[in-house]
Short mmCIF file of C-alpha atoms and ligand atoms in Angstrom, two decimals:
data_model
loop_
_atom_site.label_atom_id
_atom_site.label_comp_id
_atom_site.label_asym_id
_atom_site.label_seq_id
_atom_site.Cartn_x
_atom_site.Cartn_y
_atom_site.Cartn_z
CA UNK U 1 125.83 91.70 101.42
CA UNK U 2 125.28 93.17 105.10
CA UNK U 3 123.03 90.10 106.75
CA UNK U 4 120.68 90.13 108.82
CA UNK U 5 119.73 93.10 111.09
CA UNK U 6 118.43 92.23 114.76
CA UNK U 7 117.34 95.44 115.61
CA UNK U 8 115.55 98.34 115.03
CA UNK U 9 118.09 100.74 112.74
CA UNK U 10 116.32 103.85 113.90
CA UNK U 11 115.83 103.50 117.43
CA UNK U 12 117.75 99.74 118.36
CA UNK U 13 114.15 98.24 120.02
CA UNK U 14 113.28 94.39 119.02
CA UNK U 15 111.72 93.98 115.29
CA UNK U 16 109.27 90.84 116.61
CA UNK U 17 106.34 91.67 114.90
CA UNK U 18 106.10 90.88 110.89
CA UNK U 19 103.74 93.15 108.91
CA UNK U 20 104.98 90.63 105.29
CA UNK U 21 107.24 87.71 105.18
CA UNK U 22 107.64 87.39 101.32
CA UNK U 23 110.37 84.35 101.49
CA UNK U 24 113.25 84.25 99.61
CA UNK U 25 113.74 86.48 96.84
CA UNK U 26 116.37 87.41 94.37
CA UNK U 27 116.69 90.80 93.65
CA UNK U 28 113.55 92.45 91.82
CA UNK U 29 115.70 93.90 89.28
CA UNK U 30 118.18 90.86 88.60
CA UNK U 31 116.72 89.75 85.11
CA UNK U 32 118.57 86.81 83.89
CA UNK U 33 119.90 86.77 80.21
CA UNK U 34 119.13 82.97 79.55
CA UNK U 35 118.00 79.89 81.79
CA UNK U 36 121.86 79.02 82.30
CA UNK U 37 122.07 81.76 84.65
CA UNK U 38 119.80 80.49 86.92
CA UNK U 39 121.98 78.27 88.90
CA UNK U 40 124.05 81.42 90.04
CA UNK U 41 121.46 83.17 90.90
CA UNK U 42 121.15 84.94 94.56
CA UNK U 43 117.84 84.83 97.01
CA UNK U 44 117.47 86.39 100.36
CA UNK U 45 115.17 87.07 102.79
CA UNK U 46 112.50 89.63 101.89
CA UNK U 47 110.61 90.41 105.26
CA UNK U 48 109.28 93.31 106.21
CA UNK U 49 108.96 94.27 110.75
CA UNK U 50 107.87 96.67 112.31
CA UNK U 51 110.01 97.94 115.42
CA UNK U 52 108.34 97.27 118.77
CA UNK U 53 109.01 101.25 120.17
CA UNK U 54 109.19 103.79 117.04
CA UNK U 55 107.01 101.51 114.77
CA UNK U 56 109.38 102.30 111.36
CA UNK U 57 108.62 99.52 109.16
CA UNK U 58 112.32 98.03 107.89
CA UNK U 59 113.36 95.12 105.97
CA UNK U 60 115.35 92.69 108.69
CA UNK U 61 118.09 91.35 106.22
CA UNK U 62 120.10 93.66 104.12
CA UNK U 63 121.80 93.25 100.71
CA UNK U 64 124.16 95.80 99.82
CA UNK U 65 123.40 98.58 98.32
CA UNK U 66 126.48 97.83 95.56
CA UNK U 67 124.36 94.39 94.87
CA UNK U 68 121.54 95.83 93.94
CA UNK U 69 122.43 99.17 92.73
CA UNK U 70 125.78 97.79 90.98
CA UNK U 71 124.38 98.24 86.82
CA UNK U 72 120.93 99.96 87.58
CA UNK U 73 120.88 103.30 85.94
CA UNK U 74 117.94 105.34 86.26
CA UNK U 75 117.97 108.88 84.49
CA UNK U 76 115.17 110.49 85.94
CA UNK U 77 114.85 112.90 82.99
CA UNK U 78 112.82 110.49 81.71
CA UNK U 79 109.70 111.17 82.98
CA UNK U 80 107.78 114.54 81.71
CA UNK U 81 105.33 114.34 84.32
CA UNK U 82 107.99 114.13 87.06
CA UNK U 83 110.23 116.97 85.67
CA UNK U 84 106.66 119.21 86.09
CA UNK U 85 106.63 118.20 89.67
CA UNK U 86 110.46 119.10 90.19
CA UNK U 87 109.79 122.20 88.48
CA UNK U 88 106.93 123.11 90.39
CA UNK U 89 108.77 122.37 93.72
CA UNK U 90 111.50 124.68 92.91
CA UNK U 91 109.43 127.52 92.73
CA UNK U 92 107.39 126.67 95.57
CA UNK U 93 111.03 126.87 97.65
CA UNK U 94 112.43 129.88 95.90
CA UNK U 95 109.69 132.18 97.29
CA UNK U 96 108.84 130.01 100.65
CA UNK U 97 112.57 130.05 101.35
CA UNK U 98 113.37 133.12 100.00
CA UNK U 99 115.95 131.75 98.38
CA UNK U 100 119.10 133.85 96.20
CA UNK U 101 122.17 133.95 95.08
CA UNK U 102 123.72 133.72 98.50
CA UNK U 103 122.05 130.74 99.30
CA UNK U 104 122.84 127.37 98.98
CA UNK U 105 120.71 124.18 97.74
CA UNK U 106 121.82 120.35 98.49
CA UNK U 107 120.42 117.79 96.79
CA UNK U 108 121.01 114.23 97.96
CA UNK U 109 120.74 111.27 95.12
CA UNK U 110 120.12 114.41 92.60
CA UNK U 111 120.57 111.92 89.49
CA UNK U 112 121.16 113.96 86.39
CA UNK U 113 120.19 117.18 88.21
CA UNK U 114 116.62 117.28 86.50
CA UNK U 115 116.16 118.79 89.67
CA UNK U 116 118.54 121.54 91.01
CA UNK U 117 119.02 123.04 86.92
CA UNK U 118 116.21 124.68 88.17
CA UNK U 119 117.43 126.10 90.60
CA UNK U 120 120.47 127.31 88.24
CA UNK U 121 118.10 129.27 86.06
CA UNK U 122 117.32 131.63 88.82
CA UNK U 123 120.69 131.93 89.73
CA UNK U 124 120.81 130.15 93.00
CA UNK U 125 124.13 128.06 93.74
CA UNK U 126 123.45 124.27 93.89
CA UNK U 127 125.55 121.01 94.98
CA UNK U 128 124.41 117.10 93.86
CA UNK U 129 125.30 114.21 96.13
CA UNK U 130 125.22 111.03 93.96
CA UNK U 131 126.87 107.46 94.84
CA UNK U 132 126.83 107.20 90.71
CA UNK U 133 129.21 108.54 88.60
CA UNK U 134 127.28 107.63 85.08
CA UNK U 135 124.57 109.80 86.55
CA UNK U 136 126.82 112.52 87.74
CA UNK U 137 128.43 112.79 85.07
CA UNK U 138 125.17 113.97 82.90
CA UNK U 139 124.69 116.16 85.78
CA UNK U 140 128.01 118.50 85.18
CA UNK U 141 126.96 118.68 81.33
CA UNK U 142 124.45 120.86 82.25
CA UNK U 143 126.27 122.83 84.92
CA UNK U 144 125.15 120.97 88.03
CA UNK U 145 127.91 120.21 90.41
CA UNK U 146 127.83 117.18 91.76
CA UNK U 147 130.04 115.22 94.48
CA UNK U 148 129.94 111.08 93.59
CA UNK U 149 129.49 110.04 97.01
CA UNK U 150 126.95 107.90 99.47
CA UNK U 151 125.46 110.64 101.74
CA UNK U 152 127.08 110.23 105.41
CA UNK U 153 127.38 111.84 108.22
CA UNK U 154 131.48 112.37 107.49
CA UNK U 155 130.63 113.72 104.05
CA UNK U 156 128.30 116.61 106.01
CA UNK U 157 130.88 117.32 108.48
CA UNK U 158 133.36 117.58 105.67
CA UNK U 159 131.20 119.99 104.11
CA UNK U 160 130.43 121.89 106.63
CA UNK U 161 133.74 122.71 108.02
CA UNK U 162 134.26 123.67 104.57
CA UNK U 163 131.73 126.54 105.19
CA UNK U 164 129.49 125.05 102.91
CA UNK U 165 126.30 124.34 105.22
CA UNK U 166 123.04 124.63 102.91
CA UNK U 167 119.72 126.68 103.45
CA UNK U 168 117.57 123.59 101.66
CA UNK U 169 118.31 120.33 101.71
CA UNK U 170 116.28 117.69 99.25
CA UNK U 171 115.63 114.48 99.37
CA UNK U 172 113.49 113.35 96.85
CA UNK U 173 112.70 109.19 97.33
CA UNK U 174 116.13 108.19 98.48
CA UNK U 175 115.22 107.81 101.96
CA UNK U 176 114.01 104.27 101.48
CA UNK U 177 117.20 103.61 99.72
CA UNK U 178 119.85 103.75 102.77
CA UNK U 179 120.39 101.07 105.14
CA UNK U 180 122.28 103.22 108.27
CA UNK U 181 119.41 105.47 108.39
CA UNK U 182 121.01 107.17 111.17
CA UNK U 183 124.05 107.66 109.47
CA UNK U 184 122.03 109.72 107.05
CA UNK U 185 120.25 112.04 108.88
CA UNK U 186 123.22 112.94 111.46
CA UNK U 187 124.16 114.18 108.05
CA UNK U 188 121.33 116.45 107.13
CA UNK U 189 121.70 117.58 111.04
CA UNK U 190 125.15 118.34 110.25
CA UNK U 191 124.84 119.88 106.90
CA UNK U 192 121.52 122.11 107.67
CA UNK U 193 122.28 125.75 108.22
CA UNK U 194 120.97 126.94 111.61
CA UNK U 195 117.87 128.93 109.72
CA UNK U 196 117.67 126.14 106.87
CA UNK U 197 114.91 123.42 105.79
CA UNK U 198 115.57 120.15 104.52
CA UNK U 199 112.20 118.85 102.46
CA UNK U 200 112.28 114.73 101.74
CA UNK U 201 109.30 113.14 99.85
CA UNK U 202 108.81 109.27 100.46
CA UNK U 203 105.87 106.88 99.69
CA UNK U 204 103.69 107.08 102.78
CA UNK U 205 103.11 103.90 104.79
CA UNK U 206 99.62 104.65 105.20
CA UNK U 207 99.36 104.05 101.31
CA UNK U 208 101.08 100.90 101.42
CA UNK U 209 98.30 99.31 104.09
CA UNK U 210 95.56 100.78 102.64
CA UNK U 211 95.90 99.73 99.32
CA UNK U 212 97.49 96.34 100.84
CA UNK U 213 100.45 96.77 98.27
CA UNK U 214 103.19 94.41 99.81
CA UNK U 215 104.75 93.89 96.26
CA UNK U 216 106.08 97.42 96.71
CA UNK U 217 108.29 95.80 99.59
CA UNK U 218 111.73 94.99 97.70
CA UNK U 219 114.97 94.60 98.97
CA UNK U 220 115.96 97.95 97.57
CA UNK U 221 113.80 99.39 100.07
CA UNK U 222 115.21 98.82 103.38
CA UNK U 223 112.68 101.15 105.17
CA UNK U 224 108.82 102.48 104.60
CA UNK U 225 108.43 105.54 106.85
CA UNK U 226 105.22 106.70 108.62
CA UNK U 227 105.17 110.46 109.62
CA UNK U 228 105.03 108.46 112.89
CA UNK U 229 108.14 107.05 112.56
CA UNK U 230 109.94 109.89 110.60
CA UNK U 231 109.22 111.98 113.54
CA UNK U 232 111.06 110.39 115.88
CA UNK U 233 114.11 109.47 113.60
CA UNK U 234 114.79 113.18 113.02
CA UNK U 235 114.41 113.94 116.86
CA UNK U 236 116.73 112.04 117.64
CA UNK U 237 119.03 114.14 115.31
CA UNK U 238 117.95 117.44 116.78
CA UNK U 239 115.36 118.09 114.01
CA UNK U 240 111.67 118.67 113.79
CA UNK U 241 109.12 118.40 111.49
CA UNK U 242 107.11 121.62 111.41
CA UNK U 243 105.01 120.77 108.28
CA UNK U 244 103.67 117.96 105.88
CA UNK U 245 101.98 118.14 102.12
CA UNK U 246 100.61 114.62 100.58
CA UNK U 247 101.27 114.29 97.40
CA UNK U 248 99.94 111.96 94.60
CA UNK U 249 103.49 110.32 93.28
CA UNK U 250 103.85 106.97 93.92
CA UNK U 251 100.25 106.44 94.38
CA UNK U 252 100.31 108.61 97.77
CA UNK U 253 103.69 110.10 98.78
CA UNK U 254 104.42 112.48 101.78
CA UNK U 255 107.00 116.09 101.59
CA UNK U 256 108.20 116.68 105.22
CA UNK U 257 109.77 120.04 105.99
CA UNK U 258 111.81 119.86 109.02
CA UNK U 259 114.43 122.38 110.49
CA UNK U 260 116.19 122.05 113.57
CA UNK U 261 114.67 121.94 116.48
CA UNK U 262 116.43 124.51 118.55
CA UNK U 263 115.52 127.07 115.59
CA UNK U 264 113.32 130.04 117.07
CA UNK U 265 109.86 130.91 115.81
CA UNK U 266 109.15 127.32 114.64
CA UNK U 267 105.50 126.75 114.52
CA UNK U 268 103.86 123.55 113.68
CA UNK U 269 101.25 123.96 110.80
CA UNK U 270 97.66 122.70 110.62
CA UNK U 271 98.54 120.11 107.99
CA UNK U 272 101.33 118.32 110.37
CA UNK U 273 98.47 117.89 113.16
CA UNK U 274 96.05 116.79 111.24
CA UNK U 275 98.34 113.99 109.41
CA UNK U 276 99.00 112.83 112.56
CA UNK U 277 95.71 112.51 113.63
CA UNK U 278 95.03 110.70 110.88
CA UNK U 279 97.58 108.57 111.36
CA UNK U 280 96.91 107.74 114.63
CA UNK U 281 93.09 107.10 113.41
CA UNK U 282 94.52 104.59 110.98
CA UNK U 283 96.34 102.93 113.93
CA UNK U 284 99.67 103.36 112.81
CA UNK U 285 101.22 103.35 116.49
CA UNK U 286 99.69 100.05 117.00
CA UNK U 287 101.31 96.98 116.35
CA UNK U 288 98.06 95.02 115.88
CA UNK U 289 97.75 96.78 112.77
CA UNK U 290 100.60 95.94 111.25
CA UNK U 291 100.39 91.90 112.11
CA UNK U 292 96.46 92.73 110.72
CA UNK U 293 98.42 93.58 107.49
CA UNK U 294 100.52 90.42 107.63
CA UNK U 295 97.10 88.13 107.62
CA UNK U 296 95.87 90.11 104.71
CA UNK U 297 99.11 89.44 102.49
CA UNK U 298 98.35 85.72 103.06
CA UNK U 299 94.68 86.15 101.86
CA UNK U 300 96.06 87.72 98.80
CA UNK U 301 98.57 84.94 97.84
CA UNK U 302 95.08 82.22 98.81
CA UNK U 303 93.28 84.55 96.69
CA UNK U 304 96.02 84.58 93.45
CA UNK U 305 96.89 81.05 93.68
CA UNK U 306 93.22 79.98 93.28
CA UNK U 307 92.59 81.97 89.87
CA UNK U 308 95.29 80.15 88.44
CA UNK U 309 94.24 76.77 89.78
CA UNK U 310 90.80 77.77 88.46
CA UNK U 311 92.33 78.89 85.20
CA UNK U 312 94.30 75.37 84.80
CA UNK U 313 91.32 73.40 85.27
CA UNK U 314 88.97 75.59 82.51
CA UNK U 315 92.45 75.17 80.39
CA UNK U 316 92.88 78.40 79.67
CA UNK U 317 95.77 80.26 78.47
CA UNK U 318 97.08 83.14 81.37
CA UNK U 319 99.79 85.99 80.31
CA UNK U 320 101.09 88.99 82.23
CA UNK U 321 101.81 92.81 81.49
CA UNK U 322 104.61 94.36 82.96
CA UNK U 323 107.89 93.21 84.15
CA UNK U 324 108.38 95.76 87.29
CA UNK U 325 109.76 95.05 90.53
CA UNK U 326 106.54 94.98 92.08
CA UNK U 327 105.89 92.04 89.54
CA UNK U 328 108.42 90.21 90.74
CA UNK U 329 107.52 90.40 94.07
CA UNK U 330 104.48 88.99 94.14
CA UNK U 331 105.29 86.08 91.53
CA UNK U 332 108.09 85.15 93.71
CA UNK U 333 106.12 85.55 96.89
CA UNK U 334 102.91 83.27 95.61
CA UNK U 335 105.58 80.87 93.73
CA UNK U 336 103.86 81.33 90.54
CA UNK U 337 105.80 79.05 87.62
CA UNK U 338 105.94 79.28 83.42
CA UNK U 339 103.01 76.55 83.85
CA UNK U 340 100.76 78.80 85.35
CA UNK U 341 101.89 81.97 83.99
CA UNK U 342 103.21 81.59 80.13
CA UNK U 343 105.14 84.85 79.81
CA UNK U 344 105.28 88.58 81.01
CA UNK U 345 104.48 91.40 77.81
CA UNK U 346 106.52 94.73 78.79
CA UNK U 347 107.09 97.30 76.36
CA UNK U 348 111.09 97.70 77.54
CA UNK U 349 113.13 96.64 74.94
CA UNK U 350 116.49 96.30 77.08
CA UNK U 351 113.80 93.30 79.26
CA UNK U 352 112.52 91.00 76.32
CA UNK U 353 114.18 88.29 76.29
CA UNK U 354 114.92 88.13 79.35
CA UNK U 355 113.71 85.99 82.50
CA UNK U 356 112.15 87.29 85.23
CA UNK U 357 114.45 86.90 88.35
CA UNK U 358 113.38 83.95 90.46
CA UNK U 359 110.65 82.51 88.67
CA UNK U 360 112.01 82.45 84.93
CA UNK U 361 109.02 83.29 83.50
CA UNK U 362 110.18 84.57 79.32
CA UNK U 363 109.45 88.61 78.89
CA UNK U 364 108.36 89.08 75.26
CA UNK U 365 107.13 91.86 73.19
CA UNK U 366 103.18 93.19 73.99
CA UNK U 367 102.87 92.24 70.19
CA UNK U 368 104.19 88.81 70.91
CA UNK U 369 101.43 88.57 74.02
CA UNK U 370 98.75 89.90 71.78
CA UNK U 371 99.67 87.01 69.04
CA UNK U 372 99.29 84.28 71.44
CA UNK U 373 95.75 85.16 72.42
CA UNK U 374 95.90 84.72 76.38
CA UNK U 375 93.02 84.10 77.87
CA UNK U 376 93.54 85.93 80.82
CA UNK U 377 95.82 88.78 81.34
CA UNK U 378 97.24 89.57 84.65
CA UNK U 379 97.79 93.01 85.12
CA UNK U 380 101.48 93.11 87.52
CA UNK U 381 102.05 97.04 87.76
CA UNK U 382 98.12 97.56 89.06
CA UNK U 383 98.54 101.22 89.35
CA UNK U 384 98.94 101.63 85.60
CA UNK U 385 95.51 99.64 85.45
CA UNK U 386 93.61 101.84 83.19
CA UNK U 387 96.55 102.74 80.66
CA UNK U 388 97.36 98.92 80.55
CA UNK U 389 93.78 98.55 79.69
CA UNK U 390 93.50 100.78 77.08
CA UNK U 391 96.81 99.54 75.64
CA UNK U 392 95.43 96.08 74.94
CA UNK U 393 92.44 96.90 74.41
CA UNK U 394 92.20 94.12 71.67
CA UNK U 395 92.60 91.26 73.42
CA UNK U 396 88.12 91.57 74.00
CA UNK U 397 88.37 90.36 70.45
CA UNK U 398 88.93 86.61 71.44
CA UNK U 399 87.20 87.44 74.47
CA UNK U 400 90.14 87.76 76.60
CA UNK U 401 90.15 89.42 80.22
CA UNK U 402 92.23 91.28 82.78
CA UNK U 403 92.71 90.09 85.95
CA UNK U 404 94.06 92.74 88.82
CA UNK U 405 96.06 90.81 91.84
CA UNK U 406 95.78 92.82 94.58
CA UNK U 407 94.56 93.75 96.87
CA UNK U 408 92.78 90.58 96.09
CA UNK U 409 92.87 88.78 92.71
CA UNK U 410 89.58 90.28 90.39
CA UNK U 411 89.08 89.40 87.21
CA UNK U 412 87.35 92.17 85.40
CA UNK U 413 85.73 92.56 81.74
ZN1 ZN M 1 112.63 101.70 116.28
#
């Protein structure tokens, strides 16, 4: 547990301004084994500020990363359609960067190397940075070295006096992840050949307001970056951003490619200054928009709160799909209990019967939801809307109905 954070950890100005004050939470991904466990279990703050000067949005109390990080194993293999994108990047970089067997490629939190095995089939050395060793471990098995570390500014320098400085540097959502941002990318800075480019993809901000999606604020995420913001965290580490793609992971995600800034020949591309434009259309250097954001959190919670007191009175029966973080977020955040919400369907074998962290609510089977004929269902991971939909389908046949919950809560047919 690190505490509470005063200040700004890009830049050190005041953090005054809330853009979501989401109470006290336990972790999103602490699932309890029975209701014993419950008296043990942890809450902290969950608030998100904005910084008064460089306007990066941060969470102002950090848990450690070991906390929340300490059994969670994700194997990013996974996920076909991710692999595609990985795949696709890599041979985007191999011709951008011209990219051989000279060169080097650094991945930081490079998981099972899904990733950089790409990069192995055209013969281009590779090097994974992951704080887990389960991970890294799968990562060697298929040839990808990999050093178990957290990503630092002493690990770079190491590495670099070691005359191993890369040409690309990735970092693929991990950003978020790491509370001494500055730390971090003094360690890019220090790592990145003179001539090199280091690419990181993150969920973009903008996305966040626009969709009003505060239940993606958890305490794994200690920071939710702006190319506003981004900008001026990597200046102050001697790099510059020089161009931008949006991308559609993660409902609207942003790939940065920055180099440093005394490189010669750097040239800005179209894409950068139009983002920014756009960005600055959207207000994003404003704090009024951000405190704007904070009002419209509380109208969802108004909004939530009177479905189910509208539900209670018809008596009617309300369920839940999917157990994700951003779930628990909101239920925890609008204080939703097991009399308002009977239990949470996911199709994750490893979460039924379980309880969802803070509010306790059982996690069953989608065939145990579908046998207890809800008469609403509440659809918790909203961007999956339409394959949740399709899913349970069924429920229509005792005239059941899905309900959305944000940006505001719908009930639809
Ligand atoms: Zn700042």
């Amino acid at each position: 547990m690190l505490g509470p954070v005063s200040s700004c950890r890009a830049c050190g100005a005041g953090l005054s301004v809330t853009m979501a004050d989401l109470g006290l939470q336990p972790p999103s991904n602490a699932f309890l084994a029975s209701a014993a466990d419950a008296a043990a279990e942890k809450r902290y703050p969950l608030r998100a500020r904005v910084c008064e000067s460089c306007k990066l949005v941060q969470l102002d109390y950090d848990v450690a990363p070991e906390e929340l990080f300490g059994n969670y194993v994700y194997f990013s293999s996974y996920s076909d359609e991710w692999l595609a994108h990985a795949r696709a990047y890599c041979e985007m970089a191999r011709r951008r960067f011209a990219l051989g067997e000279e060169s080097l490629v650094v991945e930081l939190a490079s998981n099972d190397g899904y990733l950089l095995r790409n990069f192995l089939g055209m013969g281009i050395p590779v090097l994974g940075i992951d704080p887990s060793g389960t991970v890294a471990a799968a990562a060697e098995k298929i040839g990808v070295g990999t050093l178990v570390e957290f990503f630092g500014e002493r690990l770079a320098r190491g590495l670099a006096a070691a005359g191993r400085r890369a040409d690309l540097i990735i970092g693929n959502n991990v950003l978020a992840h790491v509370p001494q941002l500055n730390d971090f990318i003094a360690g890019v800075s220090a790592l990145l050949k003179d001539s090199g480019t280091v690419t990181i993809e993150f969920p973009h901000l903008l996305t966040l307001i626009g969709q009003v999606a505060f239940d993606t604020i958890y305490h794994e995420h200690y920071s939710y970056f702006s190319l506003y913001a981004i900008e001026q965290v990597f200046a102050r580490h001697g790099l510059a951003v020089y161009d931008v793609e949006e991308l559609s992971t993660h409902g609207g995600s942003l790939r940065i490619f920055a180099s440093h800034s005394r490189r010669a020949g750097l040239e800005e591309s179209a894409a950068l200054h139009a983002l920014r434009a756009k960005e600055a259309a959207a207000g994003l250097a404003d704090l009024a928009t951000y405190a704007q954001f904070a009002r419209r959190v509380e109208e969802c919670r108004t909004s939530l709160l009177a479905f189910f007191a509208g539900a209670a009175r018809d008596g009617k029966r309300v369920a839940a799909y999917g157990a994700a973080a951003k779930g628990n977020t909101l239920l925890n955040f609008c204080g939703v209990t097991r009399t308002q919400l009977c239990m949470v369907a996911d199709r994750n074998p490893h979460k039924q019967g379980k309880l969802l962290p803070g509010t306790h609510i059982p996690v069953v089977s989608p065939e145990e939801l579908m046998s207890r004929r809800p008469d609403y269902v509440l659809i918790l991971p909203w961007n999956l809307e339409q394959e949740i939909r399709r899913q349970l389908a069924d429920i229509s046949a005792w005239g059941g109905r899905f309900v959305t919950p944000v940006p505001v809560a719908r009930i639809v047919p």
